[in-house]
């Protein structure tokens, strides 16, 4: 479910309107009644999904199950598979051919989702080998920092939710049978991070809480202690485990060709097979190197006047990139620079009439909240789910406060004046932010919640090139050069993923690809 959770920072009302319209339209038509039944079935389907995946529900703004921490014991695993199998059987009974076009698409999305979930539960089984799937931190942070309810209400959910934490980690220990070393180390790191959520700021919140009695507050504190003790116990368990395993006596982090091809089918939902896409990426890399070579030739005299050009095209590209990267903003004005660019991107799109931007859903640029720091991303979009689509969309920008001069310089060179524009196109307009506003307006809850990750990412990637081809930046060669460098990362990620999991690519080979072929 991790994939969906990543996209979270991804309508009941609209579904209701839609079904009412159907009720009042002609009822004698057979396909109309099939569609009506299907509309009702979708609600049942979604409710089953939320019951099985309360964390995911929380991230899309459905808070009915916030107070419940599901314990992934054998009962849960059995009931999970049973539920998905019964959903699949229900779907098979529906006369898919009689559904209207909109519902047909929903039907196939639901079917694919169920098949994918069954594959993850029965075949992929990351609950056995990936200790990092066990971490209570994220959801507690989500509840504590959410704006969907009053602090008092949220604190009550936290209070109830903490009850199952000890059992949760006991089950985690017994579920892990053959962990990979890499995921064990990741789990140690991330669970240590989770401990900070149960620190002083939680006690501060507890002290200002009005609807908990003194007795409950005491109980609350003892549950905090039990929670942190359970996390620490799990970390110790993992540390012992980690010292007993090495690369040769533990499961490989590489999932292997067979699982990779199946995972690709379920996750990417593409007409391409995994190896066909890999071959396309190799071709694309060559094309990009040619285009970048031409641009480097063109830009050489501007930056190096009559200095001798290197004969190796990649060396010349590298020199040009290194030179134009020095055009960047000051470390204190990073967020300001992003804020300034958003209206410019909006203006360009409106003038060119490229797509409709809903002015009632503004994008709020803000400093990344502390609890979200450490995810590694300097900038990210945090958008409301389909259940609370009235809420703000945030563009989180990490300040460079804690950076040394050297680190800040490196960061600013990476997000130089050109790349920063590509980043804003990708993350904000017309990239992720715009797409997620549209997604929340989809007249079908199924389409909003089962959005495909590669479509979501693909839209933002498409948006970058579309904007430049439409003339954003007036065909500035430096902007195109930095776009190509940025785009090479996407292309090389495809290559890297495939090679690491199916072709035993080594760390050195991976680094060589990123540094020498993708100019990272
Ligand atoms: Zn500089
Ligand atoms: Zn993206």
PDB file of N, CA, C and O in Angstrom, residues 228-265:
ATOM      1  N   UNK A 228       6.613   4.368  23.255  1.00  0.00           N
ATOM      2  CA  UNK A 228       8.044   4.560  22.980  1.00  0.00           C
ATOM      3  C   UNK A 228       8.835   3.300  23.386  1.00  0.00           C
ATOM      4  O   UNK A 228       9.756   2.905  22.681  1.00  0.00           O
ATOM      5  N   UNK A 229       8.406   2.647  24.483  1.00  0.00           N
ATOM      6  CA  UNK A 229       9.099   1.415  24.888  1.00  0.00           C
ATOM      7  C   UNK A 229       8.944   0.341  23.808  1.00  0.00           C
ATOM      8  O   UNK A 229       9.882  -0.401  23.514  1.00  0.00           O
ATOM      9  N   UNK A 230       7.759   0.259  23.207  1.00  0.00           N
ATOM     10  CA  UNK A 230       7.528  -0.748  22.160  1.00  0.00           C
ATOM     11  C   UNK A 230       8.375  -0.462  20.928  1.00  0.00           C
ATOM     12  O   UNK A 230       8.919  -1.384  20.313  1.00  0.00           O
ATOM     13  N   UNK A 231       8.465   0.817  20.574  1.00  0.00           N
ATOM     14  CA  UNK A 231       9.289   1.170  19.402  1.00  0.00           C
ATOM     15  C   UNK A 231      10.751   0.847  19.692  1.00  0.00           C
ATOM     16  O   UNK A 231      11.441   0.244  18.868  1.00  0.00           O
ATOM     17  N   UNK A 232      11.198   1.214  20.898  1.00  0.00           N
ATOM     18  CA  UNK A 232      12.601   0.932  21.253  1.00  0.00           C
ATOM     19  C   UNK A 232      12.886  -0.567  21.268  1.00  0.00           C
ATOM     20  O   UNK A 232      13.934  -1.014  20.796  1.00  0.00           O
ATOM     21  N   UNK A 233      11.940  -1.332  21.769  1.00  0.00           N
ATOM     22  CA  UNK A 233      12.108  -2.783  21.807  1.00  0.00           C
ATOM     23  C   UNK A 233      12.249  -3.327  20.383  1.00  0.00           C
ATOM     24  O   UNK A 233      13.092  -4.185  20.101  1.00  0.00           O
ATOM     25  N   UNK A 234      11.423  -2.803  19.487  1.00  0.00           N
ATOM     26  CA  UNK A 234      11.486  -3.222  18.078  1.00  0.00           C
ATOM     27  C   UNK A 234      12.842  -2.850  17.463  1.00  0.00           C
ATOM     28  O   UNK A 234      13.459  -3.644  16.761  1.00  0.00           O
ATOM     29  N   UNK A 235      13.313  -1.648  17.784  1.00  0.00           N
ATOM     30  CA  UNK A 235      14.620  -1.215  17.261  1.00  0.00           C
ATOM     31  C   UNK A 235      15.726  -2.154  17.764  1.00  0.00           C
ATOM     32  O   UNK A 235      16.580  -2.593  16.995  1.00  0.00           O
ATOM     33  N   UNK A 236      15.672  -2.507  19.052  1.00  0.00           N
ATOM     34  CA  UNK A 236      16.682  -3.430  19.592  1.00  0.00           C
ATOM     35  C   UNK A 236      16.613  -4.797  18.917  1.00  0.00           C
ATOM     36  O   UNK A 236      17.637  -5.384  18.589  1.00  0.00           O
ATOM     37  N   UNK A 237      15.395  -5.259  18.707  1.00  0.00           N
ATOM     38  CA  UNK A 237      15.202  -6.535  18.002  1.00  0.00           C
ATOM     39  C   UNK A 237      15.864  -6.456  16.616  1.00  0.00           C
ATOM     40  O   UNK A 237      16.592  -7.374  16.203  1.00  0.00           O
ATOM     41  N   UNK A 238      15.639  -5.337  15.926  1.00  0.00           N
ATOM     42  CA  UNK A 238      16.199  -5.196  14.578  1.00  0.00           C
ATOM     43  C   UNK A 238      17.720  -5.067  14.613  1.00  0.00           C
ATOM     44  O   UNK A 238      18.418  -5.588  13.738  1.00  0.00           O
ATOM     45  N   UNK A 239      18.226  -4.390  15.636  1.00  0.00           N
ATOM     46  CA  UNK A 239      19.680  -4.245  15.737  1.00  0.00           C
ATOM     47  C   UNK A 239      20.362  -5.601  15.961  1.00  0.00           C
ATOM     48  O   UNK A 239      21.389  -5.895  15.359  1.00  0.00           O
ATOM     49  N   UNK A 240      19.735  -6.435  16.801  1.00  0.00           N
ATOM     50  CA  UNK A 240      20.273  -7.789  17.008  1.00  0.00           C
ATOM     51  C   UNK A 240      20.221  -8.587  15.716  1.00  0.00           C
ATOM     52  O   UNK A 240      21.174  -9.235  15.322  1.00  0.00           O
ATOM     53  N   UNK A 241      19.064  -8.462  15.039  1.00  0.00           N
ATOM     54  CA  UNK A 241      18.872  -9.167  13.773  1.00  0.00           C
ATOM     55  C   UNK A 241      19.918  -8.728  12.759  1.00  0.00           C
ATOM     56  O   UNK A 241      20.561  -9.534  12.077  1.00  0.00           O
ATOM     57  N   UNK A 242      20.111  -7.418  12.711  1.00  0.00           N
ATOM     58  CA  UNK A 242      21.023  -6.835  11.725  1.00  0.00           C
ATOM     59  C   UNK A 242      22.456  -7.318  11.925  1.00  0.00           C
ATOM     60  O   UNK A 242      23.183  -7.527  10.962  1.00  0.00           O
ATOM     61  N   UNK A 243      22.840  -7.512  13.199  1.00  0.00           N
ATOM     62  CA  UNK A 243      24.217  -7.940  13.433  1.00  0.00           C
ATOM     63  C   UNK A 243      24.403  -9.413  13.075  1.00  0.00           C
ATOM     64  O   UNK A 243      25.529  -9.880  12.925  1.00  0.00           O
ATOM     65  N   UNK A 244      23.304 -10.139  12.936  1.00  0.00           N
ATOM     66  CA  UNK A 244      23.434 -11.568  12.599  1.00  0.00           C
ATOM     67  C   UNK A 244      23.325 -11.831  11.092  1.00  0.00           C
ATOM     68  O   UNK A 244      23.525 -12.948  10.644  1.00  0.00           O
ATOM     69  N   UNK A 245      22.958 -10.830  10.321  1.00  0.00           N
ATOM     70  CA  UNK A 245      22.828 -11.080   8.878  1.00  0.00           C
ATOM     71  C   UNK A 245      23.846 -10.280   8.075  1.00  0.00           C
ATOM     72  O   UNK A 245      24.293  -9.205   8.490  1.00  0.00           O
ATOM     73  N   UNK A 246      24.215 -10.841   6.934  1.00  0.00           N
ATOM     74  CA  UNK A 246      25.071 -10.118   5.995  1.00  0.00           C
ATOM     75  C   UNK A 246      24.580 -10.409   4.573  1.00  0.00           C
ATOM     76  O   UNK A 246      23.592 -11.112   4.386  1.00  0.00           O
ATOM     77  N   UNK A 247      25.292  -9.881   3.601  1.00  0.00           N
ATOM     78  CA  UNK A 247      24.834 -10.004   2.220  1.00  0.00           C
ATOM     79  C   UNK A 247      24.661 -11.452   1.766  1.00  0.00           C
ATOM     80  O   UNK A 247      23.820 -11.742   0.925  1.00  0.00           O
ATOM     81  N   UNK A 248      25.490 -12.337   2.329  1.00  0.00           N
ATOM     82  CA  UNK A 248      25.437 -13.709   1.818  1.00  0.00           C
ATOM     83  C   UNK A 248      24.416 -14.595   2.538  1.00  0.00           C
ATOM     84  O   UNK A 248      23.888 -15.524   1.947  1.00  0.00           O
ATOM     85  N   UNK A 249      24.127 -14.292   3.819  1.00  0.00           N
ATOM     86  CA  UNK A 249      23.202 -15.190   4.524  1.00  0.00           C
ATOM     87  C   UNK A 249      21.778 -14.626   4.657  1.00  0.00           C
ATOM     88  O   UNK A 249      20.976 -15.152   5.414  1.00  0.00           O
ATOM     89  N   UNK A 250      21.486 -13.531   3.928  1.00  0.00           N
ATOM     90  CA  UNK A 250      20.122 -13.007   4.027  1.00  0.00           C
ATOM     91  C   UNK A 250      19.522 -12.809   2.634  1.00  0.00           C
ATOM     92  O   UNK A 250      20.211 -12.888   1.619  1.00  0.00           O
ATOM     93  N   UNK A 251      18.241 -12.559   2.645  1.00  0.00           N
ATOM     94  CA  UNK A 251      17.519 -12.357   1.384  1.00  0.00           C
ATOM     95  C   UNK A 251      18.065 -11.119   0.674  1.00  0.00           C
ATOM     96  O   UNK A 251      18.378 -10.122   1.302  1.00  0.00           O
ATOM     97  N   UNK A 252      18.167 -11.215  -0.643  1.00  0.00           N
ATOM     98  CA  UNK A 252      18.659 -10.070  -1.405  1.00  0.00           C
ATOM     99  C   UNK A 252      17.586  -8.979  -1.481  1.00  0.00           C
ATOM    100  O   UNK A 252      16.395  -9.264  -1.560  1.00  0.00           O
ATOM    101  N   UNK A 253      18.028  -7.728  -1.450  1.00  0.00           N
ATOM    102  CA  UNK A 253      17.076  -6.627  -1.601  1.00  0.00           C
ATOM    103  C   UNK A 253      16.572  -6.543  -3.045  1.00  0.00           C
ATOM    104  O   UNK A 253      15.612  -5.863  -3.343  1.00  0.00           O
ATOM    105  N   UNK A 254      17.255  -7.215  -3.956  1.00  0.00           N
ATOM    106  CA  UNK A 254      16.808  -7.228  -5.360  1.00  0.00           C
ATOM    107  C   UNK A 254      15.623  -8.164  -5.467  1.00  0.00           C
ATOM    108  O   UNK A 254      15.698  -9.302  -5.006  1.00  0.00           O
ATOM    109  N   UNK A 255      14.542  -7.700  -6.081  1.00  0.00           N
ATOM    110  CA  UNK A 255      13.347  -8.547  -6.069  1.00  0.00           C
ATOM    111  C   UNK A 255      13.392  -9.622  -7.147  1.00  0.00           C
ATOM    112  O   UNK A 255      12.623 -10.565  -7.116  1.00  0.00           O
ATOM    113  N   UNK A 256      14.303  -9.484  -8.116  1.00  0.00           N
ATOM    114  CA  UNK A 256      14.447 -10.516  -9.144  1.00  0.00           C
ATOM    115  C   UNK A 256      13.510 -10.300 -10.325  1.00  0.00           C
ATOM    116  O   UNK A 256      12.512  -9.596 -10.229  1.00  0.00           O
ATOM    117  N   UNK A 257      13.860 -10.940 -11.413  1.00  0.00           N
ATOM    118  CA  UNK A 257      13.167 -10.686 -12.673  1.00  0.00           C
ATOM    119  C   UNK A 257      11.670 -11.027 -12.624  1.00  0.00           C
ATOM    120  O   UNK A 257      10.828 -10.228 -13.033  1.00  0.00           O
ATOM    121  N   UNK A 258      11.358 -12.201 -12.083  1.00  0.00           N
ATOM    122  CA  UNK A 258       9.963 -12.640 -12.111  1.00  0.00           C
ATOM    123  C   UNK A 258       9.054 -11.669 -11.348  1.00  0.00           C
ATOM    124  O   UNK A 258       8.032 -11.209 -11.867  1.00  0.00           O
ATOM    125  N   UNK A 259       9.457 -11.346 -10.105  1.00  0.00           N
ATOM    126  CA  UNK A 259       8.645 -10.436  -9.300  1.00  0.00           C
ATOM    127  C   UNK A 259       8.632  -9.036  -9.919  1.00  0.00           C
ATOM    128  O   UNK A 259       7.614  -8.345  -9.910  1.00  0.00           O
ATOM    129  N   UNK A 260       9.770  -8.647 -10.490  1.00  0.00           N
ATOM    130  CA  UNK A 260       9.843  -7.303 -11.073  1.00  0.00           C
ATOM    131  C   UNK A 260       8.832  -7.150 -12.213  1.00  0.00           C
ATOM    132  O   UNK A 260       8.110  -6.155 -12.282  1.00  0.00           O
ATOM    133  N   UNK A 261       8.768  -8.153 -13.092  1.00  0.00           N
ATOM    134  CA  UNK A 261       7.839  -8.051 -14.225  1.00  0.00           C
ATOM    135  C   UNK A 261       6.385  -8.012 -13.754  1.00  0.00           C
ATOM    136  O   UNK A 261       5.577  -7.269 -14.289  1.00  0.00           O
ATOM    137  N   UNK A 262       6.079  -8.806 -12.728  1.00  0.00           N
ATOM    138  CA  UNK A 262       4.701  -8.800 -12.214  1.00  0.00           C
ATOM    139  C   UNK A 262       4.394  -7.487 -11.510  1.00  0.00           C
ATOM    140  O   UNK A 262       3.328  -6.910 -11.676  1.00  0.00           O
ATOM    141  N   UNK A 263       5.344  -7.007 -10.731  1.00  0.00           N
ATOM    142  CA  UNK A 263       5.151  -5.753 -10.008  1.00  0.00           C
ATOM    143  C   UNK A 263       4.966  -4.607 -11.003  1.00  0.00           C
ATOM    144  O   UNK A 263       4.110  -3.733 -10.830  1.00  0.00           O
ATOM    145  N   UNK A 264       5.756  -4.648 -12.050  1.00  0.00           N
ATOM    146  CA  UNK A 264       5.656  -3.634 -13.103  1.00  0.00           C
ATOM    147  C   UNK A 264       4.246  -3.631 -13.701  1.00  0.00           C
ATOM    148  O   UNK A 264       3.628  -2.582 -13.863  1.00  0.00           O
ATOM    149  N   UNK A 265       3.747  -4.832 -13.995  1.00  0.00           N
ATOM    150  CA  UNK A 265       2.395  -4.944 -14.566  1.00  0.00           C
ATOM    151  C   UNK A 265       1.353  -4.313 -13.642  1.00  0.00           C
ATOM    152  O   UNK A 265       0.504  -3.550 -14.082  1.00  0.00           O
TER     153      UNK A 265
END
